[in-house]
Coordinates of C-alpha atoms in Angstrom, one line a residue:
M26 CA -3.0 -23.0 -3.7
L27 CA -0.2 -22.0 -6.0
I28 CA 3.0 -20.4 -4.7
L29 CA 4.1 -17.5 -7.0
R30 CA 7.8 -17.4 -7.5
C31 CA 8.1 -16.1 -11.1
P32 CA 9.1 -12.4 -11.2
A33 CA 6.7 -11.7 -14.1
Q34 CA 3.8 -13.2 -12.1
L35 CA 4.7 -11.2 -9.0
Q36 CA 5.0 -8.0 -11.0
L37 CA 1.6 -8.6 -12.6
L38 CA 0.1 -9.4 -9.2
E39 CA 1.6 -6.2 -7.8
E40 CA 0.1 -4.1 -10.6
T41 CA -3.3 -5.7 -10.1
L42 CA -3.3 -5.2 -6.3
R43 CA -2.3 -1.5 -6.6
K44 CA -5.6 -0.9 -8.4
S45 CA -7.5 -2.0 -5.3
L46 CA -5.7 0.0 -2.6
P47 CA -6.2 0.4 0.3
T48 CA -7.9 -3.0 0.8
T49 CA -4.9 -4.8 -0.7
L50 CA -2.3 -3.1 1.5
P51 CA -1.7 -6.0 3.8
V52 CA -0.7 -8.3 1.0
L53 CA 0.8 -5.8 -1.4
G54 CA 3.7 -5.0 0.9
T55 CA 4.7 -8.6 1.0
V56 CA 4.2 -9.1 -2.7
M57 CA 6.6 -6.2 -3.3
T58 CA 9.1 -7.6 -0.8
V59 CA 9.1 -11.0 -2.4
A60 CA 9.4 -9.5 -5.9
R61 CA 12.5 -7.5 -4.8
G62 CA 14.6 -10.3 -3.3
N63 CA 12.5 -11.7 -0.4
P64 CA 14.9 -11.1 2.5
A65 CA 12.2 -12.2 5.0
S66 CA 11.4 -15.6 3.5
H67 CA 7.8 -14.9 2.7
E68 CA 5.5 -16.8 0.2
V69 CA 2.8 -15.4 -1.9
L70 CA -0.1 -17.9 -2.6
V71 CA -3.1 -17.6 -4.9
D72 CA -6.0 -19.9 -5.5
S73 CA -5.5 -19.8 -9.3
W74 CA -3.5 -17.8 -11.8
P75 CA -3.9 -15.4 -13.4
N76 CA -7.6 -15.1 -12.5
F77 CA -7.3 -15.3 -8.7
S78 CA -10.0 -15.0 -6.1
I79 CA -7.7 -14.9 -3.1
V80 CA -4.1 -13.9 -2.3
L81 CA -2.5 -15.2 0.9
T82 CA 1.0 -14.2 2.2
R83 CA 2.9 -15.9 4.9
L84 CA 6.4 -16.8 6.1
R85 CA 7.6 -20.0 4.6
P86 CA 6.4 -22.8 6.9
E87 CA 9.9 -24.3 7.1
D88 CA 11.2 -20.9 8.4
H89 CA 9.0 -20.7 11.5
R90 CA 9.0 -23.7 13.8
D91 CA 6.9 -22.8 16.9
P92 CA 3.3 -23.9 16.3
R93 CA 2.1 -21.7 19.2
D94 CA 3.6 -18.4 18.0
Y95 CA 0.9 -16.6 16.2
Y96 CA 3.2 -13.7 15.5
T97 CA 5.4 -15.7 13.2
N98 CA 2.5 -17.6 11.9
Q99 CA 1.0 -14.4 10.6
L100 CA -1.1 -14.5 7.4
S101 CA -2.2 -11.6 5.3
V102 CA -5.2 -12.0 3.0
F103 CA -7.0 -10.2 0.1
Y104 CA -10.0 -11.8 -1.5
R105 CA -12.3 -10.9 -4.3
D106 CA -14.9 -13.5 -3.3
K107 CA -16.0 -14.2 0.2
G108 CA -16.5 -17.8 -0.8
A109 CA -12.8 -18.1 -1.6
L110 CA -12.0 -16.9 1.9
Q111 CA -14.4 -19.3 3.5
A112 CA -12.9 -22.2 1.4
L113 CA -9.4 -21.2 2.6
L114 CA -10.5 -21.1 6.2
E115 CA -12.4 -24.4 6.0
G116 CA -9.5 -26.3 4.8
T117 CA -6.6 -26.0 2.4
E118 CA -3.0 -27.0 2.6
A119 CA -2.1 -23.3 2.9
M120 CA -3.4 -23.1 6.5
T121 CA -3.0 -25.7 9.2
R122 CA -5.0 -26.1 12.4
E123 CA -2.0 -27.4 14.2
R124 CA -0.6 -23.9 14.4
A125 CA -1.9 -20.8 16.2
F126 CA -2.1 -18.0 13.6
Q127 CA -3.0 -14.4 13.1
I128 CA -4.8 -13.3 10.0
L129 CA -4.6 -9.8 8.7
G130 CA -6.9 -8.1 6.1
M131 CA -8.7 -4.9 5.6
Q132 CA -11.9 -6.1 4.0
D133 CA -15.5 -6.0 5.3
G134 CA -16.6 -9.4 6.3
L135 CA -13.2 -10.9 7.2
D136 CA -13.9 -11.0 10.9
Q137 CA -17.4 -12.3 10.5
T138 CA -16.3 -15.1 8.2
V139 CA -13.4 -16.1 10.5
Q140 CA -15.9 -16.2 13.4
E141 CA -18.4 -18.3 11.5
V142 CA -15.9 -20.9 10.4
A143 CA -14.3 -21.1 13.9
S144 CA -17.7 -21.4 15.6
A145 CA -18.7 -24.2 13.2
R146 CA -15.5 -26.1 14.2
G147 CA -15.8 -25.3 17.9
L148 CA -12.7 -23.2 17.9
K149 CA -12.0 -20.1 19.9
V150 CA -11.0 -16.9 18.1
E151 CA -9.5 -13.9 19.8

C-alpha cells in the first residue's frame, strides 16, 4: 500500500471522497486532517494511485505502541471493490495480526467480509 503525503494527492483524494458521501465519511475526516497539518499523526494509505480501490487511514504505527489497545489501533476504510477489502484483510503490510485493532467503515458488506476472513483464519471478531 502507498502512503499519501503529497498535498496535491491528498487534495485530489479529498475531492474524490466527497463525491461518495456519506459512505466515505470515516476516511474523509482523516484525509482532511492530514491535508491540513496532521496534528494527530495519522497516515492515509491507498492500494494504488490515482486509481485506487481502497483507502485506509490509521495512526502512524510508530506513534502507538500498545499492541493490545484496539482504540489506538483504529483503522478506517473505504473501498470501491470488495475484493480489495478482502485482500487487505487477508494480508498486507498495512495491517498486522500482532495487534488488536478496530476497523470502521460505513459500507454494506464490511462486517460480513471481516467475519469471513476471520473465520477462515480461526480468529475471534467482536
